[in-house]
PDB file of C-alpha atoms in Angstrom:
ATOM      1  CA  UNK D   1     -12.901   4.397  12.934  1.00  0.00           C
ATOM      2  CA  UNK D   2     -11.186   6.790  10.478  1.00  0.00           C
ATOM      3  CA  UNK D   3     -11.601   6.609   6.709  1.00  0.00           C
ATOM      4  CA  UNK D   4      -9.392   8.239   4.278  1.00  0.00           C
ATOM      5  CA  UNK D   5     -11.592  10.393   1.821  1.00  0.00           C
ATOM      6  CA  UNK D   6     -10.149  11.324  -1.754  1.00  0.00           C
ATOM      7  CA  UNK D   7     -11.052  13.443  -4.398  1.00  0.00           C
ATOM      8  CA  UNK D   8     -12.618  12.430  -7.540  1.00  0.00           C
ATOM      9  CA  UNK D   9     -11.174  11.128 -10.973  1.00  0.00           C
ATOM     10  CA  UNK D  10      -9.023  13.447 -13.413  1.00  0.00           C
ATOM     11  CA  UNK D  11      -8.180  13.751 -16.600  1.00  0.00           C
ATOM     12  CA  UNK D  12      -4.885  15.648 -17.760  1.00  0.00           C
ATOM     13  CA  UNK D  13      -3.291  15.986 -20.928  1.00  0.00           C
ATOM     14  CA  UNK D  14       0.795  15.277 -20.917  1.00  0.00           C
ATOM     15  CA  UNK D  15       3.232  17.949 -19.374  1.00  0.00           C
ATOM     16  CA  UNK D  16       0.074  19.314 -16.911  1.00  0.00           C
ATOM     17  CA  UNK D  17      -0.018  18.689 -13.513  1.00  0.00           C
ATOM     18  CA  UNK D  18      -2.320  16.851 -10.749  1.00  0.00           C
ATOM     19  CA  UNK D  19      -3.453  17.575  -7.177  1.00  0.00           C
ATOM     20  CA  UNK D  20      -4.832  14.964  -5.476  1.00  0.00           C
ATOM     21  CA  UNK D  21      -6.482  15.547  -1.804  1.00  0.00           C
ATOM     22  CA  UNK D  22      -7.158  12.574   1.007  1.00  0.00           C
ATOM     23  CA  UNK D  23      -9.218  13.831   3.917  1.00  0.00           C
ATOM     24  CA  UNK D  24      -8.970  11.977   7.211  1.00  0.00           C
ATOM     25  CA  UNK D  25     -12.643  11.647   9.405  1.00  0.00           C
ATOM     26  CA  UNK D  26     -12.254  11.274  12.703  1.00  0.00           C
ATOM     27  CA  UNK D  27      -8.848   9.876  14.355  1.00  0.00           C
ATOM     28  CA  UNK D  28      -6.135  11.675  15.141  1.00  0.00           C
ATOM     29  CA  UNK D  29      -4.139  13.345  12.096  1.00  0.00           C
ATOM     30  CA  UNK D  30      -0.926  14.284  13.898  1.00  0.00           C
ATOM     31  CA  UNK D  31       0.676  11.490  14.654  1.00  0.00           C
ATOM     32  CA  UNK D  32       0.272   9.443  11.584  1.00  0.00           C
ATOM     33  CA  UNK D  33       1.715   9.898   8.047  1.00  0.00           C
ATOM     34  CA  UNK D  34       0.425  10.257   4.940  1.00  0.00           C
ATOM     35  CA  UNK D  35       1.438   7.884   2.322  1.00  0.00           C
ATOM     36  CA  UNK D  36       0.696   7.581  -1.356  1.00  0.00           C
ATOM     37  CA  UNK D  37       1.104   4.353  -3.446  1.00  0.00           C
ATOM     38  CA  UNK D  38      -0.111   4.358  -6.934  1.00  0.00           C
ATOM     39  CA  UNK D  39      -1.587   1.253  -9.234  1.00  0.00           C
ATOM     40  CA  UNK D  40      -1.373   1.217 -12.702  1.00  0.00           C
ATOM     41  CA  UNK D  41      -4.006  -0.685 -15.219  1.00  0.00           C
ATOM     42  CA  UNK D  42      -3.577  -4.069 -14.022  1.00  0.00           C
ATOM     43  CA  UNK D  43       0.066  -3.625 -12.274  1.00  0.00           C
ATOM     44  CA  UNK D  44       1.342  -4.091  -8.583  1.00  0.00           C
ATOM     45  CA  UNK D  45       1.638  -1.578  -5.856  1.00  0.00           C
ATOM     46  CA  UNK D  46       3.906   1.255  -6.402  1.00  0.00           C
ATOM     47  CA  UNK D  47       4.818   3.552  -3.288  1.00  0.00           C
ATOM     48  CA  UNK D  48       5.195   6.855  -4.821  1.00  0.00           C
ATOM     49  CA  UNK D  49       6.354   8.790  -1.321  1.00  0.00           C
ATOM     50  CA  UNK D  50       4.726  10.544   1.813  1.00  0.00           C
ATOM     51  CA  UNK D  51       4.592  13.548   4.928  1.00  0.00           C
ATOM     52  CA  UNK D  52       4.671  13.738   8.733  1.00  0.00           C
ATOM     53  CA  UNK D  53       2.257  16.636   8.952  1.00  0.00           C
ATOM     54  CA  UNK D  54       3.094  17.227  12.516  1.00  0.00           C
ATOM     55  CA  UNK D  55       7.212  17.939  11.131  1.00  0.00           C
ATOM     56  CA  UNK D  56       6.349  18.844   7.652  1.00  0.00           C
ATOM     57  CA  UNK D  57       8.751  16.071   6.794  1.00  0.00           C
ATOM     58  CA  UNK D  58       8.294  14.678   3.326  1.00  0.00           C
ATOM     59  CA  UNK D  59       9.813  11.278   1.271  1.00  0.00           C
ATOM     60  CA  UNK D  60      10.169  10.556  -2.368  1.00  0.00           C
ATOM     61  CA  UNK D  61      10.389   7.802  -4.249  1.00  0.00           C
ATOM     62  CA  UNK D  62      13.636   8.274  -6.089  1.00  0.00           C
ATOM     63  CA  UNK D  63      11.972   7.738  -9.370  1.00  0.00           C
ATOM     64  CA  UNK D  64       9.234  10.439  -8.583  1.00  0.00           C
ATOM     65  CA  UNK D  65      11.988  12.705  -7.646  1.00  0.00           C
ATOM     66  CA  UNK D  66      11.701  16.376  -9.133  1.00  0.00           C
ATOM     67  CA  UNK D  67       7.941  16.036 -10.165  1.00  0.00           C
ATOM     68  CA  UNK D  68       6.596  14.958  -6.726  1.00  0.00           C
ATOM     69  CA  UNK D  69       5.137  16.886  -3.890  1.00  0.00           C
ATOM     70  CA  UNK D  70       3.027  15.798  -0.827  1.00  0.00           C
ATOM     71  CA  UNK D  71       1.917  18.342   1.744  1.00  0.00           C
ATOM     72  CA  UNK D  72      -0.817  18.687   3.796  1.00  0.00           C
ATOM     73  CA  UNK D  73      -3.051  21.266   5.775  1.00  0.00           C
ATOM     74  CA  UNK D  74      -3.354  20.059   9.516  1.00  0.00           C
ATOM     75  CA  UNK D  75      -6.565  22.433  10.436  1.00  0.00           C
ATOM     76  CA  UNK D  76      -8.321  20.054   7.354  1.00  0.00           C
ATOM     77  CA  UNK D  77      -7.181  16.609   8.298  1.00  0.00           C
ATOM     78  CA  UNK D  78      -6.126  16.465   4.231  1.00  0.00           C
ATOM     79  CA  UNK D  79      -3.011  15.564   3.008  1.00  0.00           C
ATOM     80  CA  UNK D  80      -2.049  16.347  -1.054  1.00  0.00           C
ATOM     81  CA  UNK D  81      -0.428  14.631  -3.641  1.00  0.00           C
ATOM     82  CA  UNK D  82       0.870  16.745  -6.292  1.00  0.00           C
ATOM     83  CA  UNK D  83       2.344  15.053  -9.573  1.00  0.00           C
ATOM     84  CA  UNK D  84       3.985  17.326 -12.029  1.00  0.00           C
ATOM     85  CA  UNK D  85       5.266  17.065 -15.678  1.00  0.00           C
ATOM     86  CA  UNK D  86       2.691  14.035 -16.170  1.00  0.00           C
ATOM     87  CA  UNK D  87       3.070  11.118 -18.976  1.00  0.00           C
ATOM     88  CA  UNK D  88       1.220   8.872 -20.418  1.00  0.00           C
ATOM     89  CA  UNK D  89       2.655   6.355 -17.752  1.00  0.00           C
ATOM     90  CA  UNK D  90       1.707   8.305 -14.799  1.00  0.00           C
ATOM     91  CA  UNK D  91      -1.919   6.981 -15.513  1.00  0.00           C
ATOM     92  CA  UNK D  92      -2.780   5.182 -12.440  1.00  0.00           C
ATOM     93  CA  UNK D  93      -5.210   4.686  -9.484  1.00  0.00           C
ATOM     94  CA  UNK D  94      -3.398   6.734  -7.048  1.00  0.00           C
ATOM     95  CA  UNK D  95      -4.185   5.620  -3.357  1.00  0.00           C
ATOM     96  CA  UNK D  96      -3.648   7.581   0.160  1.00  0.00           C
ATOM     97  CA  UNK D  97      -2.849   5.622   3.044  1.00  0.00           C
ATOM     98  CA  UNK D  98      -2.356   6.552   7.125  1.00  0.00           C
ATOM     99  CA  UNK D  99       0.961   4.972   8.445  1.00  0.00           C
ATOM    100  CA  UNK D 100       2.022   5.531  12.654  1.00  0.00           C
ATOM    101  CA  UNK D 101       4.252   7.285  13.636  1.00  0.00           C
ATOM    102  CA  UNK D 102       4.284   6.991  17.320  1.00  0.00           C
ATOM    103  CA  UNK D 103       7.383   4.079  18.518  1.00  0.00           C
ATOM    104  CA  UNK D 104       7.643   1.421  18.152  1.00  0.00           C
ATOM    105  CA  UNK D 105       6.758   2.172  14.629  1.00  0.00           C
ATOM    106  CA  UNK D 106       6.058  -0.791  12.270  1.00  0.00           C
ATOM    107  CA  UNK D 107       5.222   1.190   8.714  1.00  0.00           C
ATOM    108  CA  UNK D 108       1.762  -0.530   8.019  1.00  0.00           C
ATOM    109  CA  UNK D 109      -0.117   1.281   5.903  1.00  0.00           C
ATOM    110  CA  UNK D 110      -4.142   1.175   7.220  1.00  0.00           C
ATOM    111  CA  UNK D 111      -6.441   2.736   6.399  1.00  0.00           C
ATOM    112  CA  UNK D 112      -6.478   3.085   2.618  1.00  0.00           C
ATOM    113  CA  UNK D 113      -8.509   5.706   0.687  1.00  0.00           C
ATOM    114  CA  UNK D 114     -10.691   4.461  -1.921  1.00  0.00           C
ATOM    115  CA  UNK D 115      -8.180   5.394  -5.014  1.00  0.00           C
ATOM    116  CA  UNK D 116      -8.180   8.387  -7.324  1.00  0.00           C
ATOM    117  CA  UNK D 117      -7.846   7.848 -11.084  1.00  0.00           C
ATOM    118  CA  UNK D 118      -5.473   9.942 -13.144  1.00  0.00           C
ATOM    119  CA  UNK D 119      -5.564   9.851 -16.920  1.00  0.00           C
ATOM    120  CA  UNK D 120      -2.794  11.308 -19.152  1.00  0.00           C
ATOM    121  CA  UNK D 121      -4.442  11.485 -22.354  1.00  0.00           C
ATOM    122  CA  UNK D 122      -3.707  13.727 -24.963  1.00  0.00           C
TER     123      UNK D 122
ATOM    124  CA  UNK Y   1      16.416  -0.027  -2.073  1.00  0.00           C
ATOM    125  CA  UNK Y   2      14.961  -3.356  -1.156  1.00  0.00           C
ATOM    126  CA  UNK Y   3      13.189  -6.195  -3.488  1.00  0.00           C
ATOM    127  CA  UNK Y   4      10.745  -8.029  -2.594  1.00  0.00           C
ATOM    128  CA  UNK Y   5       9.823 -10.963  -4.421  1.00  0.00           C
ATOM    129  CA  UNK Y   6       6.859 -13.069  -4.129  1.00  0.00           C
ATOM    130  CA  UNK Y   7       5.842 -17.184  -4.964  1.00  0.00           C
ATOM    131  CA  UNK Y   8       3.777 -17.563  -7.347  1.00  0.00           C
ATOM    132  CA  UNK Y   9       2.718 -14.668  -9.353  1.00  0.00           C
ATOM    133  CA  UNK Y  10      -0.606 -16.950  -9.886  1.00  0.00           C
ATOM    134  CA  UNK Y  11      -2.407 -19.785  -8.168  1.00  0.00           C
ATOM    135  CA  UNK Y  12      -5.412 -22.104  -8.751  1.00  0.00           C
ATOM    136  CA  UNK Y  13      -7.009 -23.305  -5.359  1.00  0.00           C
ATOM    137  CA  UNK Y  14     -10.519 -24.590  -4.230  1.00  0.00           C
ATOM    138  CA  UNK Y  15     -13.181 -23.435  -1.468  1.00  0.00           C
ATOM    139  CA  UNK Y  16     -11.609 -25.606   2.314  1.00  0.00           C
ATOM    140  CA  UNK Y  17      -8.130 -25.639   0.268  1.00  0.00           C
ATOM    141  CA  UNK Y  18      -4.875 -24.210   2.552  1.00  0.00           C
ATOM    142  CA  UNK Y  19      -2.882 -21.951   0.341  1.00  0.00           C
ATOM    143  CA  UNK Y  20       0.673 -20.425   0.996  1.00  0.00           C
ATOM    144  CA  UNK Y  21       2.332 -17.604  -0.053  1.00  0.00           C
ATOM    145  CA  UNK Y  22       5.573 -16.713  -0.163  1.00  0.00           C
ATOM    146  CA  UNK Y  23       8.026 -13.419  -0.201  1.00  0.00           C
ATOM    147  CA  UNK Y  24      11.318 -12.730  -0.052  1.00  0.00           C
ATOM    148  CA  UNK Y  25      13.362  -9.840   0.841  1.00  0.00           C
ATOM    149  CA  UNK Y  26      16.789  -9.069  -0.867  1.00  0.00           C
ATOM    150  CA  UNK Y  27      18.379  -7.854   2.725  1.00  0.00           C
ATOM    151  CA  UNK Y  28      17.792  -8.569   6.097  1.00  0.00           C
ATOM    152  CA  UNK Y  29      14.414  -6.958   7.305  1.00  0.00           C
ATOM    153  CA  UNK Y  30      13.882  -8.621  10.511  1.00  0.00           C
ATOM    154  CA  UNK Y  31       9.861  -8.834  10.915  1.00  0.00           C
ATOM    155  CA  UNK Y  32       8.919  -5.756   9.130  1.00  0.00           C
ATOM    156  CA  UNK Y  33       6.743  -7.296   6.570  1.00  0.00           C
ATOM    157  CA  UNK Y  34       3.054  -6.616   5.912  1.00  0.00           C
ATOM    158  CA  UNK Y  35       0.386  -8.360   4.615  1.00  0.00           C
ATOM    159  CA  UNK Y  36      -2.540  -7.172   2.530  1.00  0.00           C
ATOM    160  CA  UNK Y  37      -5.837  -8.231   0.270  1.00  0.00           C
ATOM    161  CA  UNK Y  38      -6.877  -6.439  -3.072  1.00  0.00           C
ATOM    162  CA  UNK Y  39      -9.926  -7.063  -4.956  1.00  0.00           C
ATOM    163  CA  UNK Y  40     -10.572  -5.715  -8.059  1.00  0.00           C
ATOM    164  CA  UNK Y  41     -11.607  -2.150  -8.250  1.00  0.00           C
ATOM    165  CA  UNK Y  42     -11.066  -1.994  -4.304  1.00  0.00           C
ATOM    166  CA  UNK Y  43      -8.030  -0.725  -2.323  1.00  0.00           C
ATOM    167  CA  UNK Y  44      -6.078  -2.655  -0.769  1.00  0.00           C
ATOM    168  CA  UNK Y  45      -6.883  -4.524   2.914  1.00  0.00           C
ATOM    169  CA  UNK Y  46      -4.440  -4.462   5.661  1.00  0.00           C
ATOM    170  CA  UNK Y  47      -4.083  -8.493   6.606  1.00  0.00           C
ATOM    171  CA  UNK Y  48      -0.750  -8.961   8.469  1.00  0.00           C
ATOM    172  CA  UNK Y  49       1.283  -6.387  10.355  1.00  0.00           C
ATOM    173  CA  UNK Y  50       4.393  -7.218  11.952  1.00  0.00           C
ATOM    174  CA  UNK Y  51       5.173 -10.035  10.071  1.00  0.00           C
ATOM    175  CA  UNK Y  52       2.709 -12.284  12.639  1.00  0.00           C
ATOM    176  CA  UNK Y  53       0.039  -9.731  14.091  1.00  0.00           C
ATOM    177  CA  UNK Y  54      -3.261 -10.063  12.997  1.00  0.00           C
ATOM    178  CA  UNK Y  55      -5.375  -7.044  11.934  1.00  0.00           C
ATOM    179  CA  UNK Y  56      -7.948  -6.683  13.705  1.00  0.00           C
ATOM    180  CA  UNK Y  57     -11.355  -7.842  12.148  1.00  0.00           C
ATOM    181  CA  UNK Y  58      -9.280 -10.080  10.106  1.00  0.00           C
ATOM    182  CA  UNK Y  59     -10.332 -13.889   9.880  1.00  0.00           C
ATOM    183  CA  UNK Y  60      -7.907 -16.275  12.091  1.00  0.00           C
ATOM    184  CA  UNK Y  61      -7.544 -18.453   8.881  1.00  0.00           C
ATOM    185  CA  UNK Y  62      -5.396 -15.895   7.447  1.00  0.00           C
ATOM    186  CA  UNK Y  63      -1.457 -16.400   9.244  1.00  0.00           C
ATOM    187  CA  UNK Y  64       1.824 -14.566   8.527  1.00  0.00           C
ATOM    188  CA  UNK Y  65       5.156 -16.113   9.357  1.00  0.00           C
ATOM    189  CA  UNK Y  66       8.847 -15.512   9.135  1.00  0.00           C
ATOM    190  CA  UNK Y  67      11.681 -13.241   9.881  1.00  0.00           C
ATOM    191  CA  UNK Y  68      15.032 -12.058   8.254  1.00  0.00           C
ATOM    192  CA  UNK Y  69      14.412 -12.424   4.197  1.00  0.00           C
ATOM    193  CA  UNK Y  70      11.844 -15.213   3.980  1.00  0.00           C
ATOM    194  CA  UNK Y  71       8.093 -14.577   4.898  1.00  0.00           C
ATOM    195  CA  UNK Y  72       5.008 -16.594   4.368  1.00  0.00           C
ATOM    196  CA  UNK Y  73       1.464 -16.157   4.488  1.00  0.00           C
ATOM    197  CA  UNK Y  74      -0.941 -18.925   4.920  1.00  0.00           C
ATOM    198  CA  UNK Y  75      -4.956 -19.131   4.087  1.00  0.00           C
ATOM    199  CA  UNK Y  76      -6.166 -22.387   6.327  1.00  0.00           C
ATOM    200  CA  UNK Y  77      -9.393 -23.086   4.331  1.00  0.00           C
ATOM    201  CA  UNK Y  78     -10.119 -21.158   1.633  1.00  0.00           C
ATOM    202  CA  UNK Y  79     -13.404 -19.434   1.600  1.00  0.00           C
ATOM    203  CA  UNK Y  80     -15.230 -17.362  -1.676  1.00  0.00           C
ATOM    204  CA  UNK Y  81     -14.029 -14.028  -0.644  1.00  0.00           C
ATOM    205  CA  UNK Y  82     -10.663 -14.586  -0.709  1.00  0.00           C
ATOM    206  CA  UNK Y  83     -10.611 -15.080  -3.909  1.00  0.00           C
ATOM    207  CA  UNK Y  84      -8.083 -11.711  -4.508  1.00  0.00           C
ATOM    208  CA  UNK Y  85      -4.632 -10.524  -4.966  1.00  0.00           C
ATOM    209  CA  UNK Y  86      -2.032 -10.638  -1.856  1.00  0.00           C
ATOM    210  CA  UNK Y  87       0.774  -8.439  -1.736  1.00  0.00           C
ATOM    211  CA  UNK Y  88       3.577  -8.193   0.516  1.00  0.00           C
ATOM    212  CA  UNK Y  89       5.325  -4.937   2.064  1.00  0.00           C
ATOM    213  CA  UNK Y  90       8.419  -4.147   3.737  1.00  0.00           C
ATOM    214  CA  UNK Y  91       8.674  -1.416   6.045  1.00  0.00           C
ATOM    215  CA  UNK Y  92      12.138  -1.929   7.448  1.00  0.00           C
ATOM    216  CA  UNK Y  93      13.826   1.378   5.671  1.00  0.00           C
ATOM    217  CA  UNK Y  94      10.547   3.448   6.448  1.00  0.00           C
ATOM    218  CA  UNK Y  95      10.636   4.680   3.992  1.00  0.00           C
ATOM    219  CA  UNK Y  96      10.928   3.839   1.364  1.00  0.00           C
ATOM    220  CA  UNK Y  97       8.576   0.873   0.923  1.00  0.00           C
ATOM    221  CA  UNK Y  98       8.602  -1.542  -1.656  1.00  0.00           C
ATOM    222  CA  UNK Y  99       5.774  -3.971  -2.559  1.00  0.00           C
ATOM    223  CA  UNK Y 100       5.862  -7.920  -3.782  1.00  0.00           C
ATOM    224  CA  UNK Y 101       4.714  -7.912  -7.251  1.00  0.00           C
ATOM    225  CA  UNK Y 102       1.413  -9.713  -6.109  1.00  0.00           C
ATOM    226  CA  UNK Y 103      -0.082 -13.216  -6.109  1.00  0.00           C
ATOM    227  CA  UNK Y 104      -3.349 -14.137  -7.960  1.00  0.00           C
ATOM    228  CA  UNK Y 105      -5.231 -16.507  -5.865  1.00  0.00           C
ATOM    229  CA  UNK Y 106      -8.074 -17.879  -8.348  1.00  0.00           C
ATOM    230  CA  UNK Y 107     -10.922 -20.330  -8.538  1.00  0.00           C
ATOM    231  CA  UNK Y 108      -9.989 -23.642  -9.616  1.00  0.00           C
TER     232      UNK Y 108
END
């Protein structure tokens, strides 16, 4: 069964940037998305936007648009989550999730990673 | 975009009790509605897909109903580890998604 992998904790000071990686093991990569939803202290769910590797094709949540960027490297099953201009509001567990793509498509997001947590601190 | 809106925000419920939860979409999105768990310090837990489809490895006790705007998800009897927050998901405009705000299911 594939599990989504991500990197480790970060702390960034306001105006820096973030990369965030989520490594798929085992399962196909191709045909699934790459999705990225982000929780902040003791809020909801908050999709923040996604990539079809196989088409490069990329969606933005309009309030992330201008800072966000997700791509990902096929050859490593990891897809990227790149954050830019960061405030103190951006501090959040960020989570990865695999969504099909193959019809009929339903947009369930499964697996999960286990979460990444950003800081903006100054 | 779409909101989603769930009923309540908090509940107080016993081991055996049946609990319902409710969400509702602000447009039409015919049965593209998902279902998940979230414990603290955990990621969330895909429940219901589809609306109706059970995950697999997911207890029968957990049910997901409804089509068009109104949605419901049901716990038959209660058991410790549900004890969590449930969150509903559209995935009609796919993307973008939009999440319920969450419901609290606590110990009474």
């Amino acid at each position: 069964q594939v599990q989504l992998v991500q990197s480790g904790a970060e702390v960034k000071k306001p105006g820096s940037s973030v990369k965030v990686s989520c490594k798929a093991s085992r399962g196909a990569f191709s045909t699934y998305a790459i999705h990225w939803v982000r929780q902040a202290p003791g809020q909801g769910l908050e999709w923040v936007g996604g990539i079809i590797p196989l088409f490069g094709k990329t969606n933005y949540a309009q309030k992330f648009q201008g800072r966000v960027t997700t791509t990902a490297d096929e050859s490593a099953t990891t897809g990227y989550l790149e954050l830019s201009n960061l405030k103190s509001d951006d501090t959040a567990v960020y989570f990865c999730a695999r969504v099909g793509i193959e019809l009929p498509v339903v947009g369930q997001f499964d697996p999960w990673g286990q979460g990444t947590l950003v800081i903006v601190s100054s | 975009d779409i909101q989603m809106t769930q009923s309540p925000s908090s509940l107080s419920a016993s081991v055996g009790d049946r609990v319902t939860i409710t969400c509702r979409a602000s447009q039409n999105i015919d049965s593209y509605l998902n279902w998940y768990q979230q414990k603290p310090g955990k990621a969330p837990k895909l429940l219901i897909f589809a609306a109706s489809s059970l995950q697999s490895g997911v207890p029968s006790r957990f049910s997901g109903s409804g089509s068009g705007t109104d949605f419901t998800l049901i716990i038959t009897s209660l058991q410790a580890e549900d004890f969590a927050t449930y969150y509903c998901q559209e995935s009609y405009s796919n993307p973008p998604y939009s999440f319920g705000q969450g419901t609290r299911v606590e110990m009474k």
